[in-house]
Amino acid sequence: MEEPVSQSDRDPEMNKLRQSLRRKKPSYVPEASRPHQWQADEEAVRKGKCNFPVRYLGHVEVDESRGMHVCEEAVKKLKVSGKKSVKAVLWVSADGLRVVDDKTKHHWE
């Protein structure tokens, strides 16, 4: 048994109008999928000139190498330790990460 089709469903002009009035959701493109935005960062990393001002809390050994829960637990341990954070610079290069104390220039690998 066929369902009744209204006049507006048969009219292609009405369908066009209906589609044009629908709000289109902007398509989401993850940040990592936008290579043009990462080219300058990639070049800076390769040259060893990529750095960020940070507050160094310290370091903690972890059991796993992945996961937000691992980071959250490590930060909790650091905050409970009671040590003050230190103004530092995080250097990112192809060789690895380096944290350098702003005042003393002491670095942690």
Short mmCIF file of N, CA, C and O in Angstrom, two decimals:
data_model
loop_
_atom_site.label_atom_id
_atom_site.label_comp_id
_atom_site.label_asym_id
_atom_site.label_seq_id
_atom_site.Cartn_x
_atom_site.Cartn_y
_atom_site.Cartn_z
N MET A 1 0.83 -1.18 0.00
CA MET A 1 0.00 0.00 0.00
C MET A 1 0.88 1.25 0.00
O MET A 1 1.77 1.40 0.82
N GLU A 2 0.64 2.14 -0.92
CA GLU A 2 1.44 3.37 -1.04
C GLU A 2 0.93 4.43 -0.09
O GLU A 2 -0.26 4.55 0.14
N GLU A 3 1.91 5.19 0.45
CA GLU A 3 1.53 6.31 1.31
C GLU A 3 1.14 7.48 0.42
O GLU A 3 1.72 7.68 -0.64
N PRO A 4 0.17 8.26 0.84
CA PRO A 4 -0.21 9.41 0.04
C PRO A 4 0.93 10.43 -0.01
O PRO A 4 1.60 10.69 0.98
N VAL A 5 1.18 10.97 -1.17
CA VAL A 5 2.24 11.95 -1.37
C VAL A 5 1.59 13.31 -1.53
O VAL A 5 0.70 13.49 -2.35
N SER A 6 2.03 14.27 -0.74
CA SER A 6 1.43 15.60 -0.83
C SER A 6 1.93 16.31 -2.07
O SER A 6 2.96 15.95 -2.65
N GLN A 7 1.23 17.32 -2.48
CA GLN A 7 1.57 18.10 -3.67
C GLN A 7 2.95 18.73 -3.52
O GLN A 7 3.73 18.73 -4.47
N SER A 8 3.28 19.20 -2.32
CA SER A 8 4.56 19.88 -2.12
C SER A 8 5.74 18.90 -2.22
O SER A 8 6.83 19.29 -2.59
N ASP A 9 5.51 17.60 -1.89
CA ASP A 9 6.58 16.61 -2.01
C ASP A 9 6.89 16.29 -3.46
O ASP A 9 7.99 15.89 -3.79
N ARG A 10 5.92 16.45 -4.33
CA ARG A 10 6.12 16.15 -5.74
C ARG A 10 6.75 17.31 -6.49
O ARG A 10 7.36 17.12 -7.52
N ASP A 11 6.61 18.49 -5.97
CA ASP A 11 7.07 19.69 -6.66
C ASP A 11 8.57 19.89 -6.41
O ASP A 11 9.00 20.19 -5.29
N PRO A 12 9.41 19.75 -7.44
CA PRO A 12 10.85 19.92 -7.24
C PRO A 12 11.24 21.33 -6.80
O PRO A 12 12.21 21.51 -6.08
N GLU A 13 10.49 22.32 -7.22
CA GLU A 13 10.78 23.70 -6.80
C GLU A 13 10.59 23.86 -5.30
O GLU A 13 11.37 24.54 -4.64
N MET A 14 9.57 23.23 -4.75
CA MET A 14 9.32 23.31 -3.30
C MET A 14 10.44 22.59 -2.55
O MET A 14 10.88 23.06 -1.51
N ASN A 15 10.88 21.46 -3.10
CA ASN A 15 11.98 20.74 -2.45
C ASN A 15 13.24 21.59 -2.43
O ASN A 15 13.96 21.63 -1.44
N LYS A 16 13.52 22.27 -3.54
CA LYS A 16 14.68 23.15 -3.60
C LYS A 16 14.59 24.26 -2.57
O LYS A 16 15.55 24.56 -1.87
N LEU A 17 13.42 24.86 -2.48
CA LEU A 17 13.20 25.94 -1.52
C LEU A 17 13.36 25.42 -0.09
O LEU A 17 14.03 26.05 0.73
N ARG A 18 12.78 24.27 0.19
CA ARG A 18 12.85 23.68 1.53
C ARG A 18 14.31 23.41 1.90
O ARG A 18 14.74 23.71 3.01
N GLN A 19 15.08 22.87 0.98
CA GLN A 19 16.48 22.57 1.26
C GLN A 19 17.31 23.84 1.46
O GLN A 19 18.22 23.88 2.28
N SER A 20 16.99 24.87 0.72
CA SER A 20 17.76 26.11 0.85
C SER A 20 17.48 26.81 2.19
O SER A 20 18.31 27.56 2.68
N LEU A 21 16.30 26.56 2.75
CA LEU A 21 15.95 27.20 4.02
C LEU A 21 16.46 26.43 5.24
O LEU A 21 16.47 26.97 6.34
N ARG A 22 16.83 25.19 5.04
CA ARG A 22 17.35 24.40 6.16
C ARG A 22 18.69 24.97 6.61
O ARG A 22 19.52 25.36 5.81
N ARG A 23 18.86 24.99 7.90
CA ARG A 23 20.14 25.47 8.44
C ARG A 23 21.18 24.39 8.25
O ARG A 23 21.01 23.26 8.66
N LYS A 24 22.25 24.77 7.66
CA LYS A 24 23.33 23.82 7.44
C LYS A 24 24.31 23.93 8.61
O LYS A 24 24.77 25.01 8.95
N LYS A 25 24.62 22.79 9.19
CA LYS A 25 25.59 22.77 10.28
C LYS A 25 26.98 22.88 9.67
O LYS A 25 27.29 22.22 8.68
N PRO A 26 27.80 23.72 10.24
CA PRO A 26 29.17 23.81 9.71
C PRO A 26 29.88 22.48 9.94
O PRO A 26 29.77 21.90 11.02
N SER A 27 30.56 21.99 8.95
CA SER A 27 31.24 20.72 9.09
C SER A 27 32.46 20.90 9.99
O SER A 27 33.22 21.85 9.84
N TYR A 28 32.62 20.00 10.94
CA TYR A 28 33.71 20.09 11.90
C TYR A 28 34.94 19.42 11.32
O TYR A 28 34.90 18.29 10.87
N VAL A 29 36.04 20.12 11.34
CA VAL A 29 37.32 19.57 10.91
C VAL A 29 38.26 19.64 12.11
O VAL A 29 38.55 20.72 12.60
N PRO A 30 38.70 18.47 12.60
CA PRO A 30 39.59 18.49 13.77
C PRO A 30 40.85 19.31 13.50
O PRO A 30 41.33 19.39 12.37
N GLU A 31 41.37 19.91 14.55
CA GLU A 31 42.55 20.77 14.45
C GLU A 31 43.73 20.04 13.80
O GLU A 31 44.45 20.61 12.99
N ALA A 32 43.89 18.76 14.15
CA ALA A 32 45.02 17.99 13.61
C ALA A 32 44.89 17.75 12.11
O ALA A 32 45.87 17.43 11.45
N SER A 33 43.71 17.92 11.57
CA SER A 33 43.50 17.70 10.14
C SER A 33 43.68 18.96 9.32
O SER A 33 43.33 19.00 8.16
N ARG A 34 44.21 19.99 9.92
CA ARG A 34 44.42 21.26 9.23
C ARG A 34 45.93 21.50 9.07
O ARG A 34 46.53 22.28 9.80
N PRO A 35 46.54 20.79 8.13
CA PRO A 35 48.00 20.85 8.04
C PRO A 35 48.57 22.23 7.80
O PRO A 35 49.66 22.54 8.27
N HIS A 36 47.84 23.10 7.11
CA HIS A 36 48.37 24.44 6.86
C HIS A 36 48.59 25.22 8.15
O HIS A 36 49.42 26.12 8.20
N GLN A 37 47.86 24.88 9.20
CA GLN A 37 48.02 25.60 10.46
C GLN A 37 49.19 25.07 11.28
O GLN A 37 49.60 25.68 12.24
N TRP A 38 49.74 23.93 10.89
CA TRP A 38 50.82 23.32 11.65
C TRP A 38 52.17 23.49 10.97
O TRP A 38 53.20 23.15 11.54
N GLN A 39 52.22 24.03 9.77
CA GLN A 39 53.48 24.09 9.03
C GLN A 39 54.53 24.95 9.74
O GLN A 39 55.70 24.55 9.83
N ALA A 40 54.14 26.08 10.26
CA ALA A 40 55.10 26.94 10.97
C ALA A 40 55.60 26.25 12.23
O ALA A 40 56.80 26.31 12.56
N ASP A 41 54.70 25.58 12.95
CA ASP A 41 55.10 24.85 14.16
C ASP A 41 56.06 23.72 13.83
O ASP A 41 57.05 23.50 14.52
N GLU A 42 55.77 23.00 12.75
CA GLU A 42 56.62 21.89 12.36
C GLU A 42 58.03 22.38 12.01
O GLU A 42 59.03 21.78 12.42
N GLU A 43 58.11 23.49 11.32
CA GLU A 43 59.41 24.06 10.96
C GLU A 43 60.17 24.49 12.22
O GLU A 43 61.37 24.24 12.34
N ALA A 44 59.46 25.11 13.16
CA ALA A 44 60.11 25.55 14.41
C ALA A 44 60.62 24.35 15.20
O ALA A 44 61.71 24.41 15.79
N VAL A 45 59.86 23.26 15.23
CA VAL A 45 60.29 22.05 15.95
C VAL A 45 61.54 21.49 15.30
O VAL A 45 62.50 21.13 15.98
N ARG A 46 61.55 21.42 13.98
CA ARG A 46 62.73 20.88 13.28
C ARG A 46 63.98 21.72 13.52
O ARG A 46 65.08 21.19 13.61
N LYS A 47 63.80 23.03 13.63
CA LYS A 47 64.94 23.92 13.86
C LYS A 47 65.30 24.03 15.34
O LYS A 47 66.28 24.67 15.69
N GLY A 48 64.48 23.43 16.22
CA GLY A 48 64.74 23.51 17.66
C GLY A 48 64.40 24.85 18.24
O GLY A 48 64.95 25.25 19.27
N LYS A 49 63.50 25.60 17.60
CA LYS A 49 63.15 26.95 18.06
C LYS A 49 61.71 27.04 18.57
O LYS A 49 61.20 28.13 18.75
N CYS A 50 61.07 25.92 18.79
CA CYS A 50 59.69 25.91 19.27
C CYS A 50 59.71 25.90 20.79
O CYS A 50 60.27 24.99 21.41
N ASN A 51 59.12 26.93 21.42
CA ASN A 51 59.14 26.98 22.88
C ASN A 51 57.86 27.62 23.42
O ASN A 51 57.17 28.35 22.71
N PHE A 52 57.58 27.30 24.67
CA PHE A 52 56.37 27.79 25.34
C PHE A 52 56.72 28.18 26.77
O PHE A 52 57.44 27.44 27.45
N PRO A 53 56.21 29.32 27.25
CA PRO A 53 56.39 29.64 28.67
C PRO A 53 55.50 28.72 29.50
O PRO A 53 54.34 28.50 29.15
N VAL A 54 56.04 28.14 30.57
CA VAL A 54 55.30 27.20 31.40
C VAL A 54 55.58 27.44 32.88
O VAL A 54 56.51 28.18 33.24
N ARG A 55 54.78 26.83 33.71
CA ARG A 55 55.04 26.76 35.14
C ARG A 55 55.42 25.30 35.41
O ARG A 55 54.59 24.41 35.29
N TYR A 56 56.67 25.06 35.73
CA TYR A 56 57.15 23.69 35.94
C TYR A 56 56.78 23.23 37.34
O TYR A 56 57.18 23.83 38.34
N LEU A 57 56.00 22.15 37.41
CA LEU A 57 55.56 21.61 38.69
C LEU A 57 56.52 20.56 39.25
O LEU A 57 56.53 20.29 40.43
N GLY A 58 57.28 19.93 38.38
CA GLY A 58 58.17 18.85 38.78
C GLY A 58 57.98 17.67 37.85
O GLY A 58 57.37 17.79 36.80
N HIS A 59 58.51 16.53 38.27
CA HIS A 59 58.33 15.34 37.46
C HIS A 59 57.93 14.16 38.34
O HIS A 59 58.26 14.12 39.53
N VAL A 60 57.21 13.24 37.73
CA VAL A 60 56.69 12.07 38.43
C VAL A 60 56.79 10.88 37.49
O VAL A 60 56.49 11.01 36.29
N GLU A 61 57.21 9.73 38.00
CA GLU A 61 57.24 8.53 37.18
C GLU A 61 55.82 7.96 37.10
O GLU A 61 55.09 7.93 38.09
N VAL A 62 55.43 7.52 35.90
CA VAL A 62 54.10 6.97 35.69
C VAL A 62 54.20 5.54 35.18
O VAL A 62 55.22 5.12 34.63
N ASP A 63 53.11 4.77 35.37
CA ASP A 63 53.09 3.36 34.97
C ASP A 63 52.76 3.19 33.49
O ASP A 63 53.20 2.23 32.87
N GLU A 64 51.95 4.10 32.96
CA GLU A 64 51.54 4.00 31.56
C GLU A 64 52.02 5.24 30.81
O GLU A 64 52.24 6.28 31.41
N SER A 65 52.12 5.12 29.48
CA SER A 65 52.60 6.26 28.71
C SER A 65 51.47 6.98 27.98
O SER A 65 51.73 7.91 27.22
N ARG A 66 50.23 6.57 28.18
CA ARG A 66 49.11 7.19 27.47
C ARG A 66 47.92 7.38 28.39
O ARG A 66 47.73 6.64 29.33
N GLY A 67 47.13 8.38 28.03
CA GLY A 67 45.85 8.56 28.70
C GLY A 67 45.79 9.79 29.56
O GLY A 67 46.75 10.14 30.26
N MET A 68 44.65 10.44 29.48
CA MET A 68 44.43 11.66 30.27
C MET A 68 44.42 11.33 31.76
O MET A 68 44.92 12.13 32.57
N HIS A 69 43.90 10.17 32.12
CA HIS A 69 43.86 9.81 33.54
C HIS A 69 45.26 9.70 34.13
O HIS A 69 45.48 10.02 35.29
N VAL A 70 46.23 9.29 33.33
CA VAL A 70 47.62 9.19 33.79
C VAL A 70 48.15 10.59 34.10
O VAL A 70 48.76 10.82 35.14
N CYS A 71 47.87 11.54 33.21
CA CYS A 71 48.30 12.93 33.42
C CYS A 71 47.63 13.53 34.65
O CYS A 71 48.28 14.21 35.46
N GLU A 72 46.34 13.31 34.78
CA GLU A 72 45.59 13.88 35.91
C GLU A 72 46.14 13.38 37.23
O GLU A 72 46.32 14.16 38.18
N GLU A 73 46.42 12.09 37.32
CA GLU A 73 46.95 11.52 38.57
C GLU A 73 48.35 12.06 38.87
O GLU A 73 48.68 12.35 40.01
N ALA A 74 49.17 12.22 37.82
CA ALA A 74 50.52 12.75 38.02
C ALA A 74 50.46 14.19 38.53
O ALA A 74 51.20 14.56 39.44
N VAL A 75 49.58 15.00 37.97
CA VAL A 75 49.45 16.39 38.42
C VAL A 75 48.96 16.44 39.86
O VAL A 75 49.45 17.25 40.66
N LYS A 76 48.03 15.56 40.23
CA LYS A 76 47.55 15.51 41.62
C LYS A 76 48.71 15.23 42.57
O LYS A 76 48.86 15.87 43.61
N LYS A 77 49.56 14.25 42.21
CA LYS A 77 50.72 13.91 43.04
C LYS A 77 51.64 15.11 43.19
O LYS A 77 52.16 15.38 44.28
N LEU A 78 51.87 15.82 42.09
CA LEU A 78 52.76 16.98 42.13
C LEU A 78 52.19 18.09 43.00
O LEU A 78 52.93 18.75 43.75
N LYS A 79 50.90 18.31 42.91
CA LYS A 79 50.28 19.38 43.71
C LYS A 79 50.29 19.04 45.19
O LYS A 79 50.48 19.92 46.03
N VAL A 80 50.11 17.76 45.53
CA VAL A 80 50.11 17.33 46.93
C VAL A 80 51.51 17.43 47.52
O VAL A 80 51.66 17.64 48.73
N SER A 81 52.53 17.32 46.68
CA SER A 81 53.91 17.36 47.19
C SER A 81 54.24 18.69 47.86
O SER A 81 55.16 18.77 48.67
N GLY A 82 53.51 19.75 47.51
CA GLY A 82 53.69 21.04 48.17
C GLY A 82 54.80 21.90 47.60
O GLY A 82 55.02 23.01 48.09
N LYS A 83 55.52 21.41 46.61
CA LYS A 83 56.59 22.22 46.02
C LYS A 83 55.98 23.35 45.20
O LYS A 83 54.95 23.20 44.58
N LYS A 84 56.68 24.50 45.20
CA LYS A 84 56.22 25.63 44.39
C LYS A 84 56.57 25.39 42.93
O LYS A 84 57.61 24.80 42.62
N SER A 85 55.72 25.90 42.05
CA SER A 85 56.03 25.80 40.63
C SER A 85 57.10 26.84 40.27
O SER A 85 57.27 27.83 40.96
N VAL A 86 57.81 26.58 39.19
CA VAL A 86 58.90 27.44 38.75
C VAL A 86 58.59 27.96 37.36
O VAL A 86 58.16 27.19 36.49
N LYS A 87 58.81 29.25 37.14
CA LYS A 87 58.66 29.79 35.79
C LYS A 87 59.76 29.19 34.92
O LYS A 87 60.94 29.23 35.29
N ALA A 88 59.35 28.64 33.78
CA ALA A 88 60.32 27.99 32.91
C ALA A 88 59.88 28.11 31.46
O ALA A 88 58.82 28.67 31.16
N VAL A 89 60.72 27.57 30.58
CA VAL A 89 60.42 27.54 29.15
C VAL A 89 60.50 26.08 28.71
O VAL A 89 61.49 25.39 29.00
N LEU A 90 59.46 25.62 28.03
CA LEU A 90 59.44 24.27 27.46
C LEU A 90 59.91 24.37 26.02
O LEU A 90 59.29 25.05 25.21
N TRP A 91 61.03 23.72 25.72
CA TRP A 91 61.59 23.70 24.36
C TRP A 91 61.21 22.38 23.72
O TRP A 91 61.42 21.31 24.30
N VAL A 92 60.66 22.44 22.51
CA VAL A 92 60.25 21.24 21.77
C VAL A 92 61.12 21.15 20.53
O VAL A 92 61.21 22.10 19.75
N SER A 93 61.78 20.00 20.37
CA SER A 93 62.60 19.79 19.17
C SER A 93 62.40 18.36 18.69
O SER A 93 61.74 17.56 19.36
N ALA A 94 62.98 18.04 17.57
CA ALA A 94 62.88 16.68 17.03
C ALA A 94 63.57 15.69 17.95
O ALA A 94 63.23 14.50 17.97
N ASP A 95 64.52 16.17 18.76
CA ASP A 95 65.25 15.29 19.69
C ASP A 95 64.46 15.00 20.96
O ASP A 95 64.72 14.01 21.63
N GLY A 96 63.55 15.87 21.34
CA GLY A 96 62.78 15.65 22.55
C GLY A 96 62.30 16.95 23.18
O GLY A 96 62.26 17.99 22.53
N LEU A 97 61.98 16.88 24.46
CA LEU A 97 61.50 18.02 25.22
C LEU A 97 62.56 18.43 26.23
O LEU A 97 63.26 17.58 26.79
N ARG A 98 62.66 19.74 26.49
CA ARG A 98 63.60 20.25 27.49
C ARG A 98 62.91 21.38 28.23
O ARG A 98 62.33 22.27 27.62
N VAL A 99 62.98 21.34 29.54
CA VAL A 99 62.42 22.41 30.37
C VAL A 99 63.59 23.16 30.99
O VAL A 99 64.45 22.57 31.63
N VAL A 100 63.60 24.50 30.79
CA VAL A 100 64.70 25.33 31.28
C VAL A 100 64.14 26.37 32.24
O VAL A 100 63.21 27.11 31.89
N ASP A 101 64.71 26.43 33.44
CA ASP A 101 64.32 27.42 34.44
C ASP A 101 64.64 28.81 33.91
O ASP A 101 65.74 29.06 33.41
N ASP A 102 63.69 29.72 34.00
CA ASP A 102 63.86 31.08 33.48
C ASP A 102 64.99 31.84 34.18
O ASP A 102 65.76 32.54 33.53
N LYS A 103 65.10 31.70 35.50
CA LYS A 103 66.09 32.48 36.25
C LYS A 103 67.48 31.84 36.23
O LYS A 103 68.46 32.48 35.89
N THR A 104 67.55 30.58 36.62
CA THR A 104 68.85 29.93 36.80
C THR A 104 69.38 29.27 35.53
O THR A 104 70.54 28.87 35.48
N LYS A 105 68.53 29.13 34.54
CA LYS A 105 68.87 28.44 33.28
C LYS A 105 69.18 26.97 33.49
O LYS A 105 69.73 26.30 32.62
N HIS A 106 68.83 26.44 34.67
CA HIS A 106 68.96 24.99 34.94
C HIS A 106 67.94 24.28 34.08
O HIS A 106 66.84 24.79 33.86
N HIS A 107 68.31 23.13 33.57
CA HIS A 107 67.33 22.43 32.72
C HIS A 107 67.08 21.00 33.20
O HIS A 107 67.93 20.36 33.79
N TRP A 108 65.86 20.54 32.95
CA TRP A 108 65.43 19.19 33.25
C TRP A 108 65.16 18.50 31.93
O TRP A 108 64.58 19.09 31.04
N GLU A 109 65.59 17.28 31.78
CA GLU A 109 65.34 16.53 30.52
C GLU A 109 64.16 15.59 30.71
O GLU A 109 63.89 15.12 31.74
#
